[in-house]
Coordinates of C-alpha atoms in Angstrom, one line a residue:
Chain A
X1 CA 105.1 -7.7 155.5
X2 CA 101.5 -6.5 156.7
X3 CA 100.3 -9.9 155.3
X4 CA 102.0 -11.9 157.8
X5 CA 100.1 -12.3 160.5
X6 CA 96.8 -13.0 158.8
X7 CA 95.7 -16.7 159.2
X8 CA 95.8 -17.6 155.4
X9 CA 95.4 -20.6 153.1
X10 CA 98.7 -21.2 151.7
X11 CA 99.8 -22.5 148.3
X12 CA 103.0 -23.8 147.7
X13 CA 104.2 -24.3 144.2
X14 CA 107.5 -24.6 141.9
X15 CA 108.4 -22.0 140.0
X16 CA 107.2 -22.3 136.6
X17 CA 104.0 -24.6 137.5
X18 CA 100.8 -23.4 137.0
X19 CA 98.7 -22.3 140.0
X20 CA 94.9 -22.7 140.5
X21 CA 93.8 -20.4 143.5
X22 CA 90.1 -21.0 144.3
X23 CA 87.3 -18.6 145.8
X24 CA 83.7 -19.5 147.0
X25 CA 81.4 -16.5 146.7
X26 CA 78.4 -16.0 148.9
X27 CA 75.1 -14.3 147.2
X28 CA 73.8 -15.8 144.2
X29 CA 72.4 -12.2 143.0
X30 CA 76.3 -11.4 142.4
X31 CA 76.9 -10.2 138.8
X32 CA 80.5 -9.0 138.8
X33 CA 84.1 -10.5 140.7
X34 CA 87.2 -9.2 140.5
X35 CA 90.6 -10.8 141.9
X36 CA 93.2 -8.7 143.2
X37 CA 96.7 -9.5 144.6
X38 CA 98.3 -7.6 147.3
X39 CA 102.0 -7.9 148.1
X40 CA 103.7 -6.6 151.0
X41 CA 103.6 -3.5 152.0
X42 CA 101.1 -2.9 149.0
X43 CA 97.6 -2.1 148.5
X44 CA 95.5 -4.9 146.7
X45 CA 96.3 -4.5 142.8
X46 CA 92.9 -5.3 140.3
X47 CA 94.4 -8.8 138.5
X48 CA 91.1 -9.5 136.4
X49 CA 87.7 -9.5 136.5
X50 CA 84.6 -11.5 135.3
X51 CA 81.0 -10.9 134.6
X52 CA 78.3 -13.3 135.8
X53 CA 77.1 -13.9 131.4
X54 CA 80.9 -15.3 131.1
X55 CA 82.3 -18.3 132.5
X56 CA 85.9 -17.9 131.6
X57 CA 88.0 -14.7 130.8
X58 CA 91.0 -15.0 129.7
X59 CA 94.5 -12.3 130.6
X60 CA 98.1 -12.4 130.9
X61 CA 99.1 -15.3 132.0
X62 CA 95.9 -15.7 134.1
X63 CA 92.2 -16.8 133.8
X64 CA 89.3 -16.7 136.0
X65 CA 86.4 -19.1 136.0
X66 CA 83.1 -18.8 137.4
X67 CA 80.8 -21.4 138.0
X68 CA 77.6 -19.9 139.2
X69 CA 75.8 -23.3 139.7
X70 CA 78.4 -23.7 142.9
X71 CA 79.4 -20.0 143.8
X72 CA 82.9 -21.0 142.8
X73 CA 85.6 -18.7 141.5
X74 CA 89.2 -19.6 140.7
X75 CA 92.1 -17.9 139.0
X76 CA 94.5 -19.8 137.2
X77 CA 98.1 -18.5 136.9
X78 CA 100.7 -20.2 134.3
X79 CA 104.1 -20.5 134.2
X80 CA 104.3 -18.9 138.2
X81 CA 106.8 -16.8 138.5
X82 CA 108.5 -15.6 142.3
X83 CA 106.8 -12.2 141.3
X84 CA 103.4 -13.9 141.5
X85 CA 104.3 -14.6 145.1
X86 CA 101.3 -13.0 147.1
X87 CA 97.9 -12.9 148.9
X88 CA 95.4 -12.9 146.3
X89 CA 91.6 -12.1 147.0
X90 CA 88.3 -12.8 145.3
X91 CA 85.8 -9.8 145.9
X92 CA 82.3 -9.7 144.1
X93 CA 79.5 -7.0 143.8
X94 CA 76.4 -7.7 145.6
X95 CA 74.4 -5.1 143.8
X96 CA 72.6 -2.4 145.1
X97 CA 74.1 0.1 147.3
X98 CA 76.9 -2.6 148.4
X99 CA 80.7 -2.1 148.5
X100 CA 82.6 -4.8 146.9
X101 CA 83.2 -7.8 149.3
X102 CA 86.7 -9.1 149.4
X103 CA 87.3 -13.2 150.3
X104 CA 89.7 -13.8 153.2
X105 CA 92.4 -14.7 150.8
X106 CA 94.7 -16.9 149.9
X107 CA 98.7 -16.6 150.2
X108 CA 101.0 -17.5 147.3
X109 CA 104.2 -19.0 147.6
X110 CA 106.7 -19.4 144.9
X111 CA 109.4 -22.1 145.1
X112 CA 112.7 -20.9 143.1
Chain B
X1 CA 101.8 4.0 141.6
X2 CA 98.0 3.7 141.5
X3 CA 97.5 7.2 141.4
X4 CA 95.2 6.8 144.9
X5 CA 97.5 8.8 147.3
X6 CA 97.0 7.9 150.9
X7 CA 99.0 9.7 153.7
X8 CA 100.4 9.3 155.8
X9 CA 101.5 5.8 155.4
X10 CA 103.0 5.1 159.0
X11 CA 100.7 6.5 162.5
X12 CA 101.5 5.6 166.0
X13 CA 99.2 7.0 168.5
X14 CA 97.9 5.7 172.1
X15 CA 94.5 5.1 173.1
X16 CA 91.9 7.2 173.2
X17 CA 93.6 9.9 170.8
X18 CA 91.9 10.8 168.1
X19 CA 93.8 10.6 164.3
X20 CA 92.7 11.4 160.8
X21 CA 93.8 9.9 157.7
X22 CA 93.8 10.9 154.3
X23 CA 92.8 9.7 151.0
X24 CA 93.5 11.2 147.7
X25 CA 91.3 9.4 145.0
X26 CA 93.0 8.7 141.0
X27 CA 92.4 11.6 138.7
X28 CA 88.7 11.4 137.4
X29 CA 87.7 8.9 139.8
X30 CA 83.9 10.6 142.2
X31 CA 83.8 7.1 144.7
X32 CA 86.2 7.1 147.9
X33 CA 85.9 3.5 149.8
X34 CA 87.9 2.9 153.1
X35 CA 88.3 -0.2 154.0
X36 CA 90.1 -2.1 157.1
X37 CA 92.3 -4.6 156.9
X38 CA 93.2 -6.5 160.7
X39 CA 95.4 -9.5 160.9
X40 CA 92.6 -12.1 161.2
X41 CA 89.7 -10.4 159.6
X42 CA 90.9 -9.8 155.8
X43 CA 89.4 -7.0 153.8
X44 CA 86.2 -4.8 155.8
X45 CA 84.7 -2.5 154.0
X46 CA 84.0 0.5 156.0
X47 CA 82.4 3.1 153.9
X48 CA 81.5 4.6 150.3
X49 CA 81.4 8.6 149.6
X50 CA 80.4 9.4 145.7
X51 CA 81.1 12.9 144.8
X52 CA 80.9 14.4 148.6
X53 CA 78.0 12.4 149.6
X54 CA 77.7 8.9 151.7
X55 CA 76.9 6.5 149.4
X56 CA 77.3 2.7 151.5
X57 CA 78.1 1.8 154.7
X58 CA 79.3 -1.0 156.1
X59 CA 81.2 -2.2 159.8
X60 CA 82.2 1.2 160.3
X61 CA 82.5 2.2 164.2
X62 CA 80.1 4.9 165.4
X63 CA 84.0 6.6 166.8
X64 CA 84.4 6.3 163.4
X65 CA 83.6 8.9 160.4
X66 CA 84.4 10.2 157.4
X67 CA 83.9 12.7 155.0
X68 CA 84.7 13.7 150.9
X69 CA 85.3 17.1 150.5
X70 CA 84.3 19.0 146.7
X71 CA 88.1 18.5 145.7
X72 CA 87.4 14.8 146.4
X73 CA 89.1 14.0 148.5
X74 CA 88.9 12.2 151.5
X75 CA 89.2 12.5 155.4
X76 CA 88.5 9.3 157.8
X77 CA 88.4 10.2 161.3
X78 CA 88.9 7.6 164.0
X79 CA 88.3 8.8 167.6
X80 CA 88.6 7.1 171.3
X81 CA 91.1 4.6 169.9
X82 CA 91.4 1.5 171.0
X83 CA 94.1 -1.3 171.0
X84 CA 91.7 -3.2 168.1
X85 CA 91.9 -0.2 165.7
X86 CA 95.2 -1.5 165.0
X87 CA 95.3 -2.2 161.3
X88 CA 96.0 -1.3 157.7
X89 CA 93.2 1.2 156.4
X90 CA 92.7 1.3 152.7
X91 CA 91.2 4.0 150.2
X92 CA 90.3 2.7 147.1
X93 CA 88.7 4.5 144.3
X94 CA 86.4 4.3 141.3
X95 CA 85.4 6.5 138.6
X96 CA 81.1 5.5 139.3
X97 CA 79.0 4.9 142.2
X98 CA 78.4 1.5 141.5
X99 CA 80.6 -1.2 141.8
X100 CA 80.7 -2.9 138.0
X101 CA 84.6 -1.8 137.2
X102 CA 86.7 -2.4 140.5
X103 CA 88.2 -0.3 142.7
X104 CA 92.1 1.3 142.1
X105 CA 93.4 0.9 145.4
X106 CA 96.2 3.4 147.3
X107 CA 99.1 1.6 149.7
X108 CA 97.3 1.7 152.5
X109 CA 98.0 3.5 156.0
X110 CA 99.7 1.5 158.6
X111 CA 97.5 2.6 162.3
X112 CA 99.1 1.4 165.7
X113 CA 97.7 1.9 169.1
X114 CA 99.5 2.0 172.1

């Protein structure tokens, strides 16, 4: 896949585990992080977001945390599945007239 | 499908040809972002356009350039190539000019020079 080559974090787990994939952020001022997953051959796909007056947002199957006091982001995924098998990325909004800024991610494995 | 139509999805092309790709944003959506995507660097964003006009910039190449026309939709040139241009390019979209809702992203257009 197009994600092969890229010098990843890896995270190993058994299927039906629950996975914690973590993300530290860079500016303080951000107010707004998403995470997205990307497969192979795919685009990056929005997962869930959070908004710096939340700590903890719950979706499907997955949660996001933010701890502003470190810059630390995390996702938590229950009950992994082999379809959860992917690079996932943290990005945040800097403000202003910034793009979102994408993490180098962090690569997914799912153990049948 | 995300609805963000990117074409075409394969390009092989030697160096110092010039290509352009093409980016068709989700219905209703005014921002266009490109970003590149090499095999050690991740995610750069390149640039922003919000309803035909440059809105951000980031590590975008001086060969490179890019334009939103009024059907918005988008154009990003890439001239002189260069073995390093060799990556997945990404056009993700957005309903606003800001960045408070995420970006819908298309499947991406595979560039390799030779």
């Amino acid at each position: 896949g197009e994600n092969v080559g890229l010098h990843l974090p890896t995270l190993s787990v058994q299927e039906g585990d629950n996975s914690i994939i973590n993300c530290a952020y860079s500016n303080s001022a951000s107010d707004y992080f998403i995470w997205y997953k990307q497969e192979s051959g795919k685009g990056p796909q929005f997962i869930i977001d959070i908004r710096s007056n939340m700590d903890k947002r719950q979706g499907q199957r997955v949660t996001v945390l933010l701890n502003k006091t470190v810059k630390h982001l995390s996702l938590q995924i229950a009950a992994t599945q082999p379809g959860d098998s992917a690079v996932y990325f943290c990005a945040e909004n800097q403000g202003g007239r910034r793009a979102l800024t994408f993490g180098s991610g962090t690569r997914l494995q799912v153990q049948p | 499908d995300s609805g963000v139509t990117q074409t075409p999805k394969h390009l092989i092309t030697a160096t110092g040809q010039r290509v352009t790709l093409r980016c068709s944003p989700r219905s209703g959506d005014l921002s266009v972002y490109w970003y590149q995507q090499s095999l050690d660097q991740g995610l750069q964003f390149l640039i922003q356009y919000y309803n035909g006009e440059e809105r951000a910039k980031g590590n975008i190449l001086e060969r490179f350039s890019a334009q939103q026309f009024p059907d918005l939709h988008s154009e990003l040139n890439l001239s002189s190539l260069e073995l390093g241009d060799s990556a997945l390019y990404f056009c993700a979209s957005s309903v606003g000019q800001n960045n408070n809702y995420g970006y819908t992203f298309g499947s991406g257009t595979r560039l390799t020079v030779v």
